[in-house]
Coordinates of C-alpha atoms in Angstrom, one line a residue:
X1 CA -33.7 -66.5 -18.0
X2 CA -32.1 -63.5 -15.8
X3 CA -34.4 -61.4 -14.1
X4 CA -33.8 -58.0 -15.4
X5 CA -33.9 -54.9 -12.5
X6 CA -35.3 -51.8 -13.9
X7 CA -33.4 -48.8 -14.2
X8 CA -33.1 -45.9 -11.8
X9 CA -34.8 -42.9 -13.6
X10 CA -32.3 -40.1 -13.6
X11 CA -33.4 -37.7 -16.1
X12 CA -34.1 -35.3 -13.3
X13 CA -30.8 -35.2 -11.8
X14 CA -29.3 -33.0 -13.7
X15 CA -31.9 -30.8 -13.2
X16 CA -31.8 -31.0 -9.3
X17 CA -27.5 -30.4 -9.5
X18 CA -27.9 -27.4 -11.3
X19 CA -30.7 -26.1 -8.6
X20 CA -28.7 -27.0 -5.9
X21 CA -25.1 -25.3 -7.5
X22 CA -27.5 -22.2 -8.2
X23 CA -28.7 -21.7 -4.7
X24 CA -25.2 -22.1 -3.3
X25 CA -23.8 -19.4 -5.8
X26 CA -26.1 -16.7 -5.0
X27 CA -26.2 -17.5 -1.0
X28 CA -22.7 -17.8 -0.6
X29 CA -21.0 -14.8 0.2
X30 CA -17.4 -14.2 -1.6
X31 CA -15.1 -11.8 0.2
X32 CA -13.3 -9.7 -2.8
X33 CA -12.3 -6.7 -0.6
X34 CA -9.0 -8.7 0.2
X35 CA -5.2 -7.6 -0.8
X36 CA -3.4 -4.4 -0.9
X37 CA -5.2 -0.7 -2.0
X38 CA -2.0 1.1 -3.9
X39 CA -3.1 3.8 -6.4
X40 CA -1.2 3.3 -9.4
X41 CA 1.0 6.3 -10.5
X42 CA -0.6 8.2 -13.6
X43 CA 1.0 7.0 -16.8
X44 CA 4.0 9.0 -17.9
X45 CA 3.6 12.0 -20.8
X46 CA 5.7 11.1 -23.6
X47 CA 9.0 9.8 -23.1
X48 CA 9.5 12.3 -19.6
X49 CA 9.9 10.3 -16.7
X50 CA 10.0 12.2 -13.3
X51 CA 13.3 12.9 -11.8
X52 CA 13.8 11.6 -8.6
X53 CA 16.7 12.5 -6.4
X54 CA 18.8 9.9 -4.4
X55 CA 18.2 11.9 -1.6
X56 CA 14.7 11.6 -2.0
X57 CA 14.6 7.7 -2.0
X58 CA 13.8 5.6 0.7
X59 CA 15.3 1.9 -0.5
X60 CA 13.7 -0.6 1.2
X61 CA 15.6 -4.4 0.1
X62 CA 13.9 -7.7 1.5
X63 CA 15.8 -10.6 0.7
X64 CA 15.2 -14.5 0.8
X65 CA 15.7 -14.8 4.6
X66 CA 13.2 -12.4 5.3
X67 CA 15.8 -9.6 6.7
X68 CA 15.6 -6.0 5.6
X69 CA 17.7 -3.2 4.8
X70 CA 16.3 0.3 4.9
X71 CA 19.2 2.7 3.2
X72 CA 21.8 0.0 3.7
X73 CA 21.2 -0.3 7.0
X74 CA 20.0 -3.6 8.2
X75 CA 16.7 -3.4 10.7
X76 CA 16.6 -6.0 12.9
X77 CA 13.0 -6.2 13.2
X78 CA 10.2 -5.3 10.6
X79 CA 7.9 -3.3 13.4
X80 CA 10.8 -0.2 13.6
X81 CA 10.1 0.3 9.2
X82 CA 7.0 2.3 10.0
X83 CA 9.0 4.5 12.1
X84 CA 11.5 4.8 9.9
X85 CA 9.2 5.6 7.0
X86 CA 7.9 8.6 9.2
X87 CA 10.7 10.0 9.9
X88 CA 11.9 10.1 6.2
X89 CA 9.0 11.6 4.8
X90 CA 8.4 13.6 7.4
X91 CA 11.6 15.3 7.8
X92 CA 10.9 16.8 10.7
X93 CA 14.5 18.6 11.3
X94 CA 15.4 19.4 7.9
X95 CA 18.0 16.6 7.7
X96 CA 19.5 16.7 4.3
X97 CA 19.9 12.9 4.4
X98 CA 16.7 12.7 4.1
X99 CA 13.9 14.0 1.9
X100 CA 13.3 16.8 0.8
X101 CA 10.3 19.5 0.8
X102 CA 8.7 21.7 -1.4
X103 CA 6.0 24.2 -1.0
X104 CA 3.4 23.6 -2.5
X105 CA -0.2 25.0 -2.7
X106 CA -2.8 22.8 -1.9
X107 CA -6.6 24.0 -3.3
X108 CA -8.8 21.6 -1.3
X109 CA -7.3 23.3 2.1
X110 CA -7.3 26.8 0.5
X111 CA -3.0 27.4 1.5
X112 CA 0.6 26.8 1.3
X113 CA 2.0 23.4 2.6
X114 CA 5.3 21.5 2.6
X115 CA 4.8 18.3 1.2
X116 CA 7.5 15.8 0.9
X117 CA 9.3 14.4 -2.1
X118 CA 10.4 11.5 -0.7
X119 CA 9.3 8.3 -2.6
X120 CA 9.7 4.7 -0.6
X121 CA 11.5 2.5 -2.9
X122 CA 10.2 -1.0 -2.5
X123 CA 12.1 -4.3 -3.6
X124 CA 11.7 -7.9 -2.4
X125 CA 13.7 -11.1 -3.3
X126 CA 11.7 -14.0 -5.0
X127 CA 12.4 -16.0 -2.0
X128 CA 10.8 -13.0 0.2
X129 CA 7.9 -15.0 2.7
X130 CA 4.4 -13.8 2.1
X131 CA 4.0 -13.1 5.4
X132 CA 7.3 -10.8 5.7
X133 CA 6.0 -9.4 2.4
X134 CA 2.4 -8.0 3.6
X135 CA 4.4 -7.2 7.1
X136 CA 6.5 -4.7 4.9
X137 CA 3.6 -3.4 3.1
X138 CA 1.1 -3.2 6.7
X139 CA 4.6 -1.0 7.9
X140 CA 4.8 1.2 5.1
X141 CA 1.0 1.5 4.6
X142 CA 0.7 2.7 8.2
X143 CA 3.8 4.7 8.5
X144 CA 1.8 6.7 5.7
X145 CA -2.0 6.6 7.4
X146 CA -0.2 7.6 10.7
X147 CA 1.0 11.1 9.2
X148 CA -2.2 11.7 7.7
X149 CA -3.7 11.4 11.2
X150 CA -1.3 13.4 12.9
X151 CA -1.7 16.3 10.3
X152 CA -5.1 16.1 10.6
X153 CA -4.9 16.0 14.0
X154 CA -2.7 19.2 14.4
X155 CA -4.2 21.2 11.5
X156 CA -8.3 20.9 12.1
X157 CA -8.3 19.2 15.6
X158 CA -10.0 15.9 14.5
X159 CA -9.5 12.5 13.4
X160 CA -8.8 11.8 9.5
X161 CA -12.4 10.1 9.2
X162 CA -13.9 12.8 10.9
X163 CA -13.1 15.1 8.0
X164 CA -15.2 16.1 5.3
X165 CA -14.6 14.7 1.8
X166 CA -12.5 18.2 0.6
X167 CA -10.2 18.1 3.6
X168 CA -9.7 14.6 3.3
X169 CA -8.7 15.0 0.0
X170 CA -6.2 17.9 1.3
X171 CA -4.8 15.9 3.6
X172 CA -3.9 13.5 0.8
X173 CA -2.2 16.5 -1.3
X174 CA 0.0 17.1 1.9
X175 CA 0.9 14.1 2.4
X176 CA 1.1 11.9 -0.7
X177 CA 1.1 7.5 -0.6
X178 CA 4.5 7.2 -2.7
X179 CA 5.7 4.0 -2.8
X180 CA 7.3 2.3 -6.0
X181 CA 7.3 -1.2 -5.8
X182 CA 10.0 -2.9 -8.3
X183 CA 10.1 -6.4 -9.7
X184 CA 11.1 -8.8 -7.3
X185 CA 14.7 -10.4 -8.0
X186 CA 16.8 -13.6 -6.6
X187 CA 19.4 -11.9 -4.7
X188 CA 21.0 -14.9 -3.7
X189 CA 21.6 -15.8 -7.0
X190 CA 21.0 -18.2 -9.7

């Protein structure tokens, strides 16, 4: 006759994997304050959908080589967007090609400001690289930040996250994030 082993008590085993997934799920740490912050525009009233003018868009086209066009121009590298950006919304000289300003009366700063119309029009191919993709939005996101700053700077002599919350809010009136992102699209067909 064969000699028969005994068998391997694993009735606790199950009981010792579900400890051991248990303590890894609550000690772990998962980072979920990744990706990109855009506030999402309020949903329209009725069937109204505000008007933009050409003038006030700012069409920015990334295609499946990675190679933008800002207006129909083509920028040979993605660092000069910010600047671009700035210049648009800012409007510094009045330039009728690009956007334009209204005055407007912010509460949280207690006066009259100009604050631009200019909305950046955002498109990408389906090709588009994910890193030229977050380089577009880190360019338009601090062309934005950047003119915050400097209004803050020039307007109560501090930095924007020295300000307090009402100021800060202000500061966001005057200078609003507008950036409409479409659906990306194969522009090299098919």
């Amino acid at each position: 006759m064969a000699k028969k082993t005994p068998g391997l008590n694993t009735g606790s085993m199950a009981d010792i994997s579900f400890l051991l997934l248990t303590f890894f799920l609550l000690t772990s740490s998962i980072n979920t304050d990744q990706g990109i912050q855009r506030r999402l525009p309020p949903p329209l009233q009725g069937d109204k959908a505000t008007e933009v003018h050409k003038r006030d868009i700012l069409t920015v086209l990334v295609n499946m080589h990675d190679q933008i066009m800002v207006n129909g121009e083509i920028l040979p590298d993605v660092q000069l967007l910010k600047d671009k950006t700035k210049e648009f919304i800012a409007n510094p000289t009045n330039d009728p090609s690009l956007s334009d300003k209204k005055l407007t009366y912010i509460k949280e700063l207690d006066k009259e400001e100009y604050v631009s119309k200019g909305v950046v029009s955002l498109q990408n191919d389906r090709g588009t690289s994910y890193e030229m993709y977050i380089a577009v939005q880190n360019q338009l996101t601090a062309a934005f930040n950047e003119l915050m700053e400097e209004y803050s700077q020039s307007h109560f002599g501090k930095s924007l996250h020295q300000l307090n919350e009402q100021q800060l809010k202000g500061v966001k009136k005057v200078i609003p994030v507008s950036i409409s992102e479409a659906e990306p699209v194969n522009y090299g067909g098919k």
